[in-house]
PDB file of C-alpha atoms in Angstrom:
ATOM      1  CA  UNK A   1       0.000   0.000   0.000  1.00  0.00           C
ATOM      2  CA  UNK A   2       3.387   2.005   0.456  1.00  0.00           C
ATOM      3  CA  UNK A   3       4.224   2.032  -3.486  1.00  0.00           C
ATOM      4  CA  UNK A   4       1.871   2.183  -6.658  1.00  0.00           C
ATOM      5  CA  UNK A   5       0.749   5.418  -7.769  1.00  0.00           C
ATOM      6  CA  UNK A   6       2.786   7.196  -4.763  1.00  0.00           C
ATOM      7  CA  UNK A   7       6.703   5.704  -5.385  1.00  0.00           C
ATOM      8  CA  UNK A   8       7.460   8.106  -7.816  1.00  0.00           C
ATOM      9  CA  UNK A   9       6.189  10.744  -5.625  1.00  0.00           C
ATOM     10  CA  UNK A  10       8.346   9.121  -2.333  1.00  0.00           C
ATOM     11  CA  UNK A  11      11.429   8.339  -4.244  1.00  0.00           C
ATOM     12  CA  UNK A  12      11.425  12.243  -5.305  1.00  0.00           C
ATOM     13  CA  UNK A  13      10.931  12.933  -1.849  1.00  0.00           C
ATOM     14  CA  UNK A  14      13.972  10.853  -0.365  1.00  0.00           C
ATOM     15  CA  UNK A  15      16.068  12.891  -2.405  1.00  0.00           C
ATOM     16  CA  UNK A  16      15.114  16.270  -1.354  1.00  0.00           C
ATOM     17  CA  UNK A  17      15.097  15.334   2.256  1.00  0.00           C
ATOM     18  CA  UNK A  18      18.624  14.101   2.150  1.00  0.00           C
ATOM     19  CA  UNK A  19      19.300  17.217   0.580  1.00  0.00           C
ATOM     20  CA  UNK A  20      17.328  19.744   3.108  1.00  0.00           C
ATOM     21  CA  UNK A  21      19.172  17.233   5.860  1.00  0.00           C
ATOM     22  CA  UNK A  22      22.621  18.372   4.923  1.00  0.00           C
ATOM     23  CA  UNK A  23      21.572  22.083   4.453  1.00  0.00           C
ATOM     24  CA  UNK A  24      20.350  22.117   8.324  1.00  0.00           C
ATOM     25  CA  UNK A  25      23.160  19.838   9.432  1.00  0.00           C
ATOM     26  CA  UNK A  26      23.903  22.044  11.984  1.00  0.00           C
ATOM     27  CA  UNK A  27      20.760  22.688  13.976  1.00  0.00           C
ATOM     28  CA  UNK A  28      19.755  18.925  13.120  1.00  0.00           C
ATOM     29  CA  UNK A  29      23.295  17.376  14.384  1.00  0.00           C
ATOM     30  CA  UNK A  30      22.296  19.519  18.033  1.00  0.00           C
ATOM     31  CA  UNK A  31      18.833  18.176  18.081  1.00  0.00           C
ATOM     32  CA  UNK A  32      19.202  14.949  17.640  1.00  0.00           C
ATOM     33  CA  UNK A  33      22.210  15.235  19.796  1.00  0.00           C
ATOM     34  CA  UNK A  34      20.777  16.228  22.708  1.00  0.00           C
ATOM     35  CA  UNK A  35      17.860  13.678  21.833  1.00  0.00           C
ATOM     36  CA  UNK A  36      20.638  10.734  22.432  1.00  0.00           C
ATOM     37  CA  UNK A  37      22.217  12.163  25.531  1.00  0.00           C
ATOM     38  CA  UNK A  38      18.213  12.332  26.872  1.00  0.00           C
ATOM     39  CA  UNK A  39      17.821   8.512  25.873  1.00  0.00           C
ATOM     40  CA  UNK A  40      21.141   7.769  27.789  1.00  0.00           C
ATOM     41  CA  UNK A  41      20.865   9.640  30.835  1.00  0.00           C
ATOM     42  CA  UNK A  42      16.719   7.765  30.417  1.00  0.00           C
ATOM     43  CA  UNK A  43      18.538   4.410  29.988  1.00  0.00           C
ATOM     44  CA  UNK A  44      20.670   4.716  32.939  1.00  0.00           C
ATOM     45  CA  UNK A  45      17.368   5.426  35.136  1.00  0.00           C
ATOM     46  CA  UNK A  46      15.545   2.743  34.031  1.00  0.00           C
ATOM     47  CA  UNK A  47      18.053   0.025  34.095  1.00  0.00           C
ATOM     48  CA  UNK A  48      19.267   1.199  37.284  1.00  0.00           C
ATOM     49  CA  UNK A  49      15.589   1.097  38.784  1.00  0.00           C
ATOM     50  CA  UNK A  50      14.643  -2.353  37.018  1.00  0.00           C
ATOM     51  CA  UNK A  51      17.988  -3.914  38.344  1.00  0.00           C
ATOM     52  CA  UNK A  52      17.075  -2.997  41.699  1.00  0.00           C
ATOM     53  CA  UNK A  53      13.488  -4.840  41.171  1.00  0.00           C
ATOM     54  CA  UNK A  54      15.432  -7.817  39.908  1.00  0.00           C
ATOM     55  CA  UNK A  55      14.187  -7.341  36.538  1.00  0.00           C
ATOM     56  CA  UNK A  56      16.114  -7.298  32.961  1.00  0.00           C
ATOM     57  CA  UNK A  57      15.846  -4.446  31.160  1.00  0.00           C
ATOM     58  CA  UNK A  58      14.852  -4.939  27.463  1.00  0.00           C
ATOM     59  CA  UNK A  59      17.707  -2.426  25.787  1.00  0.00           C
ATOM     60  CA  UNK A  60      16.055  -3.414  22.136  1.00  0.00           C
ATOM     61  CA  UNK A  61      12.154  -2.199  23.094  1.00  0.00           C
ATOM     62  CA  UNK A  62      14.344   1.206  24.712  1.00  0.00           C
ATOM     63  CA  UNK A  63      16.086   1.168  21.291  1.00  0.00           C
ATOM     64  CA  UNK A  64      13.160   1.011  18.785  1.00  0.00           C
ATOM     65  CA  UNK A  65      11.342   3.899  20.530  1.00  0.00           C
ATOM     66  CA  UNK A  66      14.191   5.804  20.041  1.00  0.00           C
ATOM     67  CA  UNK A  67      13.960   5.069  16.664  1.00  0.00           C
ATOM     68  CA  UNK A  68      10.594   6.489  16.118  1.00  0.00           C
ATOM     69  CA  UNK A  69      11.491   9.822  18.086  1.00  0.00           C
ATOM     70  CA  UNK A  70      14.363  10.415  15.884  1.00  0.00           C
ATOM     71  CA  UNK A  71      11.439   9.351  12.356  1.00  0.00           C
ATOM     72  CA  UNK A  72       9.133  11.055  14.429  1.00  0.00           C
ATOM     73  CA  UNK A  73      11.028  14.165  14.534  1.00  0.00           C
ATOM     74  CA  UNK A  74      12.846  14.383  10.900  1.00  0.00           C
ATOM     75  CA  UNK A  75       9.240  13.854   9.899  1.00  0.00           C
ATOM     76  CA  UNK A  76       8.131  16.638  11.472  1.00  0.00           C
ATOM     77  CA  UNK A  77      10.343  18.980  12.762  1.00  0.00           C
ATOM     78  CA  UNK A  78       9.971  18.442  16.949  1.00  0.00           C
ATOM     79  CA  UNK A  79      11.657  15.858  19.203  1.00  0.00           C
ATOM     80  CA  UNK A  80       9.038  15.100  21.663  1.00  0.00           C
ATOM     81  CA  UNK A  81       6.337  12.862  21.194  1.00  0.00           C
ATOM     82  CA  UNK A  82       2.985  12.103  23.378  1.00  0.00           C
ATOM     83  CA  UNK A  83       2.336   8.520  24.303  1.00  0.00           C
ATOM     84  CA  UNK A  84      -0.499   7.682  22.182  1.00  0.00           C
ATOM     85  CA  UNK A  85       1.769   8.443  19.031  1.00  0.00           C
ATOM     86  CA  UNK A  86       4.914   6.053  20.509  1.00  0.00           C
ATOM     87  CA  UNK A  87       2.248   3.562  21.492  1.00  0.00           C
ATOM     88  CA  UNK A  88       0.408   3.494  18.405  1.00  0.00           C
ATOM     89  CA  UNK A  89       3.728   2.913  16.184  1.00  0.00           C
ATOM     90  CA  UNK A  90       4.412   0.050  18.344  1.00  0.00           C
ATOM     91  CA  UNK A  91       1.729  -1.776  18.378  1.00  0.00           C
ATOM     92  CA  UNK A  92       1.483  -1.886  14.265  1.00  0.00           C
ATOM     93  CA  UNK A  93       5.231  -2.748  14.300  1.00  0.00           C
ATOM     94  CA  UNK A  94       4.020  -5.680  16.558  1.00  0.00           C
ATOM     95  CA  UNK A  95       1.196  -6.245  14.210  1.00  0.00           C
ATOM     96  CA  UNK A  96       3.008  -6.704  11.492  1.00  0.00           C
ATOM     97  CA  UNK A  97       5.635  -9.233  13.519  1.00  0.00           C
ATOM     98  CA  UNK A  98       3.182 -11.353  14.266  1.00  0.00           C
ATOM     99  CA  UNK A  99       1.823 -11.279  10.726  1.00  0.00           C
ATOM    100  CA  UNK A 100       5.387 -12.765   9.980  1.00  0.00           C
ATOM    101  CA  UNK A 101       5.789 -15.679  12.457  1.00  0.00           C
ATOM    102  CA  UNK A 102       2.146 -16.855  11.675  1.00  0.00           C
ATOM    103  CA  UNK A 103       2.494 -20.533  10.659  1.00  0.00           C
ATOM    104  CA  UNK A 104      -0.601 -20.291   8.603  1.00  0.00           C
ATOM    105  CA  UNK A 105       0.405 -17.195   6.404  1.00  0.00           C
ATOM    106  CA  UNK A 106       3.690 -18.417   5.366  1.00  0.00           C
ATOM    107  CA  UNK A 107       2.335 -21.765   4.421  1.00  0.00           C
ATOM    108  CA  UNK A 108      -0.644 -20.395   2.804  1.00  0.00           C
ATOM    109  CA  UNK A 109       0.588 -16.180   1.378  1.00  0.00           C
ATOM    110  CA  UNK A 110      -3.052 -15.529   0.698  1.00  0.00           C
ATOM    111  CA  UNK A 111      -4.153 -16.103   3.895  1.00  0.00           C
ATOM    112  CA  UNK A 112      -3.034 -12.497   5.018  1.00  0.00           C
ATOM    113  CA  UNK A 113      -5.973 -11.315   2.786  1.00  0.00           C
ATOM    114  CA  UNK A 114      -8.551 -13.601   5.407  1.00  0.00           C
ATOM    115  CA  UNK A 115     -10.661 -12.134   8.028  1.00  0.00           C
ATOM    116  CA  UNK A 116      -7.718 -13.825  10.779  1.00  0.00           C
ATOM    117  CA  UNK A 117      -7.493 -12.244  14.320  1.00  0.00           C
ATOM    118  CA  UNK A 118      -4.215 -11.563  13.549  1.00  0.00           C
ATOM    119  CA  UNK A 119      -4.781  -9.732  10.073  1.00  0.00           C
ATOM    120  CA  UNK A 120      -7.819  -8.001  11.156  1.00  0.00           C
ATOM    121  CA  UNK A 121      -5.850  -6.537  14.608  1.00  0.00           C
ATOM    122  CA  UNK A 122      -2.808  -5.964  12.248  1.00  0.00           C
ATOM    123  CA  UNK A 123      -5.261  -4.044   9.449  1.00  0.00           C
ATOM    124  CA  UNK A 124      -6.698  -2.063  12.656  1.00  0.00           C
ATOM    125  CA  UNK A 125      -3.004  -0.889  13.964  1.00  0.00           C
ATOM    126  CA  UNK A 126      -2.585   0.343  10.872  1.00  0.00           C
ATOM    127  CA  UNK A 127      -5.647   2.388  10.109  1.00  0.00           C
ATOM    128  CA  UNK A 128      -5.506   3.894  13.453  1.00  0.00           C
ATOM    129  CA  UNK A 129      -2.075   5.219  12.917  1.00  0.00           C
ATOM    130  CA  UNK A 130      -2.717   6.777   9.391  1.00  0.00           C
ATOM    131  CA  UNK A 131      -5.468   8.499  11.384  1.00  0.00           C
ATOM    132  CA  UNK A 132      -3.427   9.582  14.004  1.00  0.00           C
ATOM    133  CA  UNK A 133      -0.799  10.888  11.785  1.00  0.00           C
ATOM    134  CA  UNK A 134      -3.758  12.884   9.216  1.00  0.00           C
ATOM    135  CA  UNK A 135      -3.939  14.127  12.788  1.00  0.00           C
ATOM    136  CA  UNK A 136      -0.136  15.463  13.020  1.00  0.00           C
ATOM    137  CA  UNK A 137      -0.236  16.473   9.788  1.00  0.00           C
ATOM    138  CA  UNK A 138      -2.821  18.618  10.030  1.00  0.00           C
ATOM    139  CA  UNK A 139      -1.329  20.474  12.800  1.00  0.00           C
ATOM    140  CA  UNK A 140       1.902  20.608  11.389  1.00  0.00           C
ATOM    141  CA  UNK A 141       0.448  22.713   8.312  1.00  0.00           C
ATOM    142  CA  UNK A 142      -1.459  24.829  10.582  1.00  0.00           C
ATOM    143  CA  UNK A 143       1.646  25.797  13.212  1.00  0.00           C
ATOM    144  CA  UNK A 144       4.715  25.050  11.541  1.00  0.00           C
ATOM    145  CA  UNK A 145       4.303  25.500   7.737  1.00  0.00           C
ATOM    146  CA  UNK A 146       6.670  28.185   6.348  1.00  0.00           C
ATOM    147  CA  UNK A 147       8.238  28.263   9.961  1.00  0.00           C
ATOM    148  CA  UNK A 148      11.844  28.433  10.926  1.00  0.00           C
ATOM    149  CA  UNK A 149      11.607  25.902  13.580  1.00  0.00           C
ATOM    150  CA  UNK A 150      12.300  22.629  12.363  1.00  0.00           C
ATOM    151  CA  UNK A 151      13.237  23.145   9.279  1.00  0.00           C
ATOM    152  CA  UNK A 152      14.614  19.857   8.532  1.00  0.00           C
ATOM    153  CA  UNK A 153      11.058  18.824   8.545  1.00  0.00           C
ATOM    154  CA  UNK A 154      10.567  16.515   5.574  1.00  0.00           C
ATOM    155  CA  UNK A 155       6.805  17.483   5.547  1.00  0.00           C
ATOM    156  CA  UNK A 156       8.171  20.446   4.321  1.00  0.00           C
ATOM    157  CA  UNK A 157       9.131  19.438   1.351  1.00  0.00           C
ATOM    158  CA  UNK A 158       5.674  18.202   0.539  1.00  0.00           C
ATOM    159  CA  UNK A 159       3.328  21.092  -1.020  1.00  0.00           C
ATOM    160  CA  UNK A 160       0.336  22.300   1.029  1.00  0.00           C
ATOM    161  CA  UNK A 161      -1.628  21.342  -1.867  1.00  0.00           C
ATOM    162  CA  UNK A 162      -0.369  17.312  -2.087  1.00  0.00           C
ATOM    163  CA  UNK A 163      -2.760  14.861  -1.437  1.00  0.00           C
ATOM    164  CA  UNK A 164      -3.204  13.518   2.263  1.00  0.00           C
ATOM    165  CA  UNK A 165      -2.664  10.190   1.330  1.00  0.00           C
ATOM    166  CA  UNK A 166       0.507  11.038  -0.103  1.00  0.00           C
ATOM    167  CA  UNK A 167       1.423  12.813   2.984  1.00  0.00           C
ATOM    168  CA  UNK A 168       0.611   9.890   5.180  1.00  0.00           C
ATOM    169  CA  UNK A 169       2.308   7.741   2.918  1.00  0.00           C
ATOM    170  CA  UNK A 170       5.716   9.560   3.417  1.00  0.00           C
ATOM    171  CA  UNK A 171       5.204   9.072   6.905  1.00  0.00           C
ATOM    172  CA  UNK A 172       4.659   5.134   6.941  1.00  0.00           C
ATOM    173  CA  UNK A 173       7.550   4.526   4.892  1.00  0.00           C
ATOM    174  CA  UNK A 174      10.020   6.547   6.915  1.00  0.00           C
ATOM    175  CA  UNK A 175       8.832   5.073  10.163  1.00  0.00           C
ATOM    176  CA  UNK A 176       8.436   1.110   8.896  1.00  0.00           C
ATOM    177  CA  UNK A 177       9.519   0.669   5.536  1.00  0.00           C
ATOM    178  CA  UNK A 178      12.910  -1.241   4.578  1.00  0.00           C
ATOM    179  CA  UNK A 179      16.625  -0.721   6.543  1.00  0.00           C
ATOM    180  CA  UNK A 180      16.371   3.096   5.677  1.00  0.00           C
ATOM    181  CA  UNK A 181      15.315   4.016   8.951  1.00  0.00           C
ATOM    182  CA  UNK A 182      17.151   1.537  11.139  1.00  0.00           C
ATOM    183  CA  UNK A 183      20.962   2.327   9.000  1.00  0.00           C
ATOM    184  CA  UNK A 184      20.024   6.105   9.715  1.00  0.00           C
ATOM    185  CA  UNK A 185      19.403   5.783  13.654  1.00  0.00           C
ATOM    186  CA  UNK A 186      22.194   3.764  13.839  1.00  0.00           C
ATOM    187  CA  UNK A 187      24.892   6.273  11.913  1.00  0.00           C
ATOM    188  CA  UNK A 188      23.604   9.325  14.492  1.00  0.00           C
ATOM    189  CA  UNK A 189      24.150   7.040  17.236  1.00  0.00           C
ATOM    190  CA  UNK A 190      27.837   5.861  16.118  1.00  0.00           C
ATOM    191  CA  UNK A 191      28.482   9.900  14.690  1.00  0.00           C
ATOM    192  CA  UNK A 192      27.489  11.320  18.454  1.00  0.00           C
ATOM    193  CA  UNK A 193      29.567   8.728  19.875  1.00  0.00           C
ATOM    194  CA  UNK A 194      32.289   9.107  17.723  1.00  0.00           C
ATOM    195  CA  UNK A 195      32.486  12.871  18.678  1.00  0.00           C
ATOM    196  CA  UNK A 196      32.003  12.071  22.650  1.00  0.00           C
ATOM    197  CA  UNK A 197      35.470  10.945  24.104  1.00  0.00           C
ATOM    198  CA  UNK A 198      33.736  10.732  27.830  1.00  0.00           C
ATOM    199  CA  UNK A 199      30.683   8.819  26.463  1.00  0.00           C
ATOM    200  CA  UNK A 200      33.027   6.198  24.896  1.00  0.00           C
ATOM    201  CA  UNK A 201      34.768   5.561  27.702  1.00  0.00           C
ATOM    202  CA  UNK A 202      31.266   5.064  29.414  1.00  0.00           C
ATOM    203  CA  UNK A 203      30.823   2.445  27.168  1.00  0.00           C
ATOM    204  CA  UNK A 204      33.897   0.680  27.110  1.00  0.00           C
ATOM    205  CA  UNK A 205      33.604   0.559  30.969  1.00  0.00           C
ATOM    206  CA  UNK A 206      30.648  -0.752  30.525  1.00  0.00           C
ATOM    207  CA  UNK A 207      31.399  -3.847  27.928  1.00  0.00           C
ATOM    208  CA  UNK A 208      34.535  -4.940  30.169  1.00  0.00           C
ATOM    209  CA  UNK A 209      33.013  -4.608  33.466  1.00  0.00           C
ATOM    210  CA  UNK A 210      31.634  -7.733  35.508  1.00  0.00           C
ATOM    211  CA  UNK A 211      28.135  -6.386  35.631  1.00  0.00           C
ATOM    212  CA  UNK A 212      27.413  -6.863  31.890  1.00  0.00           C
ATOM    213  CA  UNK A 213      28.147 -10.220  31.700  1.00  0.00           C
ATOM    214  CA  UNK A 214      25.563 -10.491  34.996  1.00  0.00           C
ATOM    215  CA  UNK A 215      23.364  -8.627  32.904  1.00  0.00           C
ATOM    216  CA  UNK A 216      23.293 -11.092  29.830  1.00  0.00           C
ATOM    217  CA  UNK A 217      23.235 -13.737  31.584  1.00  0.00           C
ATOM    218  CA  UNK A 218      20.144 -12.769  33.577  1.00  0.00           C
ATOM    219  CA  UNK A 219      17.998 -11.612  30.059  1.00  0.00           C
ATOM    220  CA  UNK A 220      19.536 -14.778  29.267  1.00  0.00           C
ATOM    221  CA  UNK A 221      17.324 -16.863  32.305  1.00  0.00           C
ATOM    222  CA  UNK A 222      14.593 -14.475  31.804  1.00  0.00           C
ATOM    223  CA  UNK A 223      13.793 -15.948  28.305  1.00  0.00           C
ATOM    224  CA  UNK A 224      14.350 -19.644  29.028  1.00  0.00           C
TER     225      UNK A 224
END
């Protein structure tokens, strides 16, 4: 539902946003910055407070929010993000997971067209986030069109006068479609710690002390 009519339209549109990305380097490098020191200093709380609780903390759930705040925000210009809007993204990329392990479509492909739980939940993630994003559109064009703030926005690139559908379109790709997404979180996470001497050492503290391999090993129990 991602291609058809629309690809020429989004591969137009993946050009110009790496191009607006490296005009606005700059302010963009600093916001997303900032957005990574937040997850850290986030990650440090939580871990700390699950390990006293005797509980594992799941790094790769912590991880693919993080994701969506950094589509979230490229997409539209602002690094915070309500609840509903995390939560929502979530549970469609679980959707769609479970679409994927389900014995019964990957021995019979059609089956994802059948009234299934599973495909009728998964069709149901999906419609509520295209209406939740209509929703952030639609206040994007009415607070932050033509605005300086966020001008790394990729939703402004798109014309006022393009189609809603397209515009929600451009926004499911870039927060589920392909590697794109994942290879770009991961390069501004290896850039900022590439340029943070104190945060690597952090790290490499962290991989040679005791308490990771404690760590692993519990996660390790946990899923047995």
């Amino acid at each position: 539902p991602l291609v058809g009519r629309f690809a020429p339209n989004l591969l137009k549109m993946e050009r110009k946003v790496s191009s607006a990305i490296d005009d606005t380097s700059t302010e963009l490098h600093a916001v997303l910055g900032d957005l990574f020191q937040g997850f850290l200093e986030l990650e440090a709380r939580r871990s700390k407070d699950e390990s006293i609780e005797g509980r594992a903390h799941d790094m790769a759930e912590s991880i693919r929010e993080f994701w969506w705040h950094i589509r979230l925000c490229i997409l539209f210009g602002h690094p915070h993000w309500d609840e509903t809007t995390l939560q929502y993204c979530k549970t469609r990329f679980y959707a769609e997971v479970d679409q994927f392990a389900s014995i019964i479509i990957n021995m019979i492909p059609i089956a994802k067209y059948f009234p299934l739980p599973s495909t009728i939940w998964y069709r149901f993630t999906v419609w509520r986030l295209r209406n939740q994003l209509r929703l952030l559109i639609e206040e994007f064009e009415a607070t932050m069109r033509g605005k300086e703030t966020g001008k790394w926005a990729m939703l402004h690139h798109l014309s006022p006068q393009d189609s809603m559908d397209l515009k929600v379109d451009v926004c499911m790709k870039m927060l589920f479609v392909g590697i794109g997404p994942l290879t770009d979180t991961v390069c501004w996470m290896v850039w900022h710690i590439a340029h943070d001497i104190d945060l690597q050492e952090a790290i490499r503290s962290e991989v040679d002390n005791q308490k990771l391999e404690d760590n692993l090993r519990a996660m390790t129990s946990q899923q047995r």
